[in-house]
């Protein structure tokens, strides 16, 4: 704001200051133009900075949206991997060495990761999975089963009838990568090569689900 010693302001046209005379000082239109140029440059610079900040904010919002979408997808996947199947036949007899046990009657197969025609579960994503096996054998029959991961023995379970129907159950936690296969296979090496028998009618079951 100019002091009271301003004696004259001459205006020419819209917004063009020709001169401002004060006691001991004269501000010309050249000085004002330079000042306006500097101020305009600063405004443009601030506008560019603001645009960059808005672009960064949009990028962060997009990234946050993608993360949220990934979490939602992951949660949906986690809640959609579970199966339970059983041996539907009355009895499966004379089971030889290295034979895959096919649990053909499916109760639950959320996510369709278990194949009832092959007896194989395929992991749809990386993580830790839980598997439960419950097997019933007849009378004095003996049976040894392997939990197999990608064709390799992971853990085993022995069942001995002892003159009556006997049920044995096991539970395993296994870390799997996407695409890994898990199934149940016989191993007669642990029972002196004897052929085993499984009692079916869904008394023998295999289950699995995603944990984390």
XYZ file of C-alpha atoms in Angstrom:
212
model
C 0.000 0.000 0.000
C 1.442 3.398 -1.036
C 1.968 6.058 1.653
C 0.226 9.419 1.679
C 3.152 11.081 -0.043
C 2.061 9.581 -3.374
C 1.177 12.626 -5.408
C 0.101 11.201 -8.692
C -0.917 7.948 -10.308
C -1.450 8.000 -13.997
C -3.390 5.107 -15.490
C -3.498 4.305 -19.181
C -5.873 1.651 -20.467
C -7.045 -1.387 -18.482
C -4.539 -2.309 -15.762
C -1.477 -0.597 -17.364
C 0.391 1.560 -14.885
C 2.476 4.159 -16.736
C 4.114 5.688 -13.678
C 3.816 6.121 -9.918
C 5.514 9.226 -8.536
C 6.456 9.451 -4.882
C 8.673 11.765 -2.976
C 12.178 10.712 -3.802
C 11.127 7.637 -5.849
C 9.730 6.942 -9.302
C 8.332 3.509 -10.275
C 7.941 3.132 -14.017
C 5.827 0.712 -16.074
C 9.066 -1.155 -16.841
C 9.605 -1.944 -13.156
C 6.003 -3.118 -12.729
C 6.239 -5.273 -15.839
C 9.373 -6.957 -14.529
C 7.713 -7.554 -11.177
C 4.661 -9.029 -12.887
C 6.871 -11.259 -15.004
C 8.653 -12.584 -11.930
C 5.367 -13.155 -10.099
C 3.860 -14.869 -13.138
C 6.878 -17.158 -13.353
C 6.504 -18.080 -9.688
C 2.802 -18.787 -10.148
C 3.522 -21.026 -13.138
C 6.225 -22.826 -11.150
C 3.815 -23.410 -8.252
C 1.168 -24.663 -10.665
C 3.645 -27.168 -12.124
C 4.579 -28.365 -8.636
C 0.901 -28.712 -7.760
C 0.262 -30.746 -10.922
C 3.161 -33.062 -10.053
C 1.809 -33.493 -6.533
C -1.620 -34.324 -7.951
C -0.047 -36.884 -10.287
C 1.808 -38.491 -7.363
C -1.402 -38.535 -5.325
C -3.246 -40.220 -8.194
C -0.440 -42.786 -8.469
C -0.662 -43.497 -4.721
C -4.450 -43.834 -4.936
C -4.069 -46.255 -7.861
C -1.461 -48.255 -5.950
C -3.676 -48.368 -2.847
C -6.599 -49.530 -4.987
C -4.492 -52.287 -6.540
C -3.293 -53.453 -3.122
C -6.854 -53.477 -1.822
C -8.002 -55.436 -4.864
C -5.159 -57.938 -4.413
C -6.084 -58.405 -0.745
C -9.735 -58.962 -1.652
C -8.739 -61.468 -4.326
C -6.409 -63.243 -1.910
C -9.130 -63.402 0.737
C -11.537 -64.835 -1.821
C -8.965 -67.456 -2.801
C -8.262 -68.339 0.824
C -11.939 -68.925 1.499
C -12.403 -71.024 -1.635
C -9.925 -73.903 -1.230
C -11.273 -76.953 0.611
C -12.231 -80.511 -0.250
C -13.442 -83.727 1.345
C -13.790 -86.989 -0.554
C -14.207 -90.656 0.302
C -13.870 -94.171 -1.132
C -17.404 -95.067 -2.185
C -16.907 -98.793 -2.984
C -17.663 -101.310 -0.260
C -14.096 -102.599 -0.164
C -10.921 -101.990 -2.124
C -9.023 -105.281 -1.919
C -5.619 -106.606 -2.970
C -4.087 -103.157 -3.106
C -0.549 -103.462 -4.472
C 2.568 -101.354 -4.033
C 2.616 -97.749 -5.301
C -1.101 -97.623 -6.030
C -2.881 -94.273 -5.795
C -5.971 -94.306 -3.606
C -8.760 -92.543 -5.483
C -11.361 -90.957 -3.236
C -14.080 -90.904 -5.840
C -17.092 -89.573 -3.963
C -16.706 -85.856 -3.336
C -18.555 -84.139 -0.504
C -16.910 -80.736 -0.857
C -14.597 -79.363 -3.535
C -14.597 -75.604 -3.183
C -12.173 -74.220 -5.728
C -12.125 -77.484 -7.748
C -8.540 -78.258 -6.754
C -9.208 -81.946 -6.062
C -9.711 -84.336 -9.004
C -12.068 -87.194 -8.159
C -10.924 -89.216 -11.185
C -7.250 -89.236 -10.179
C -7.325 -88.675 -6.411
C -4.848 -85.800 -6.769
C -5.069 -82.373 -5.134
C -3.284 -79.522 -6.942
C -2.424 -76.384 -4.962
C -3.966 -73.307 -6.624
C -1.560 -70.907 -4.851
C 1.471 -70.778 -2.578
C 0.870 -71.370 1.112
C 0.452 -73.821 3.967
C -2.223 -76.482 3.577
C -3.768 -78.927 6.003
C -4.549 -82.526 4.993
C -6.502 -85.102 6.968
C -6.637 -88.813 6.177
C -8.922 -91.301 7.894
C -8.674 -94.975 6.841
C -10.634 -98.045 7.928
C -9.280 -101.574 7.335
C -10.942 -104.974 7.656
C -10.316 -107.572 10.359
C -6.652 -108.620 10.333
C -5.576 -106.604 7.316
C -2.522 -104.378 7.408
C -1.970 -101.322 5.261
C 0.697 -98.654 4.941
C -0.101 -95.414 3.109
C 2.100 -92.517 2.052
C 1.130 -88.902 1.744
C 2.900 -87.958 -1.508
C 4.032 -84.517 -2.642
C 5.001 -84.214 -6.304
C 5.746 -87.924 -6.470
C 7.959 -87.961 -3.361
C 7.153 -89.545 -0.011
C 6.246 -86.875 2.540
C 4.878 -88.855 5.476
C 3.343 -92.264 6.131
C 0.618 -93.951 8.125
C 0.307 -97.605 9.218
C -3.013 -99.346 9.863
C -3.417 -102.819 11.435
C -6.820 -104.492 11.726
C -6.076 -106.657 14.767
C -9.069 -108.926 14.182
C -11.697 -106.168 13.857
C -12.557 -103.040 11.926
C -9.924 -100.438 12.715
C -9.786 -96.746 11.818
C -6.619 -94.659 11.925
C -6.391 -90.927 11.223
C -3.524 -88.529 10.564
C -3.262 -84.786 9.985
C -0.419 -82.982 8.202
C 0.507 -79.349 7.547
C 2.414 -78.967 4.296
C 3.912 -75.909 2.631
C 3.066 -76.005 -1.068
C 3.841 -73.886 -4.098
C 1.239 -73.183 -6.731
C 0.892 -76.254 -8.948
C 2.241 -78.774 -6.401
C 0.389 -82.109 -6.334
C -0.575 -84.122 -3.253
C -2.160 -87.581 -3.099
C -2.297 -90.823 -1.118
C -0.286 -93.851 -2.289
C 0.210 -97.380 -0.949
C 3.579 -98.736 0.174
C 3.734 -102.477 0.793
C 7.432 -102.360 1.705
C 6.482 -101.530 5.293
C 4.116 -104.509 5.656
C 6.335 -107.243 4.197
C 4.854 -106.882 0.738
C 1.373 -107.968 1.806
C -1.532 -106.728 -0.293
C -3.824 -104.422 1.669
C -7.572 -103.908 1.830
C -9.473 -100.675 2.500
C -13.002 -100.687 3.840
C -14.984 -98.172 1.816
C -18.610 -97.075 1.977
C -17.097 -93.677 2.772
C -15.504 -94.858 6.011
C -12.173 -93.959 4.392
C -11.842 -90.217 3.714
C -9.324 -87.635 2.528
C -9.641 -83.881 3.168
C -7.568 -80.780 2.539
C -7.808 -77.019 2.851
C -5.760 -73.835 2.650
C -4.473 -72.497 6.000
C -2.279 -69.503 5.282
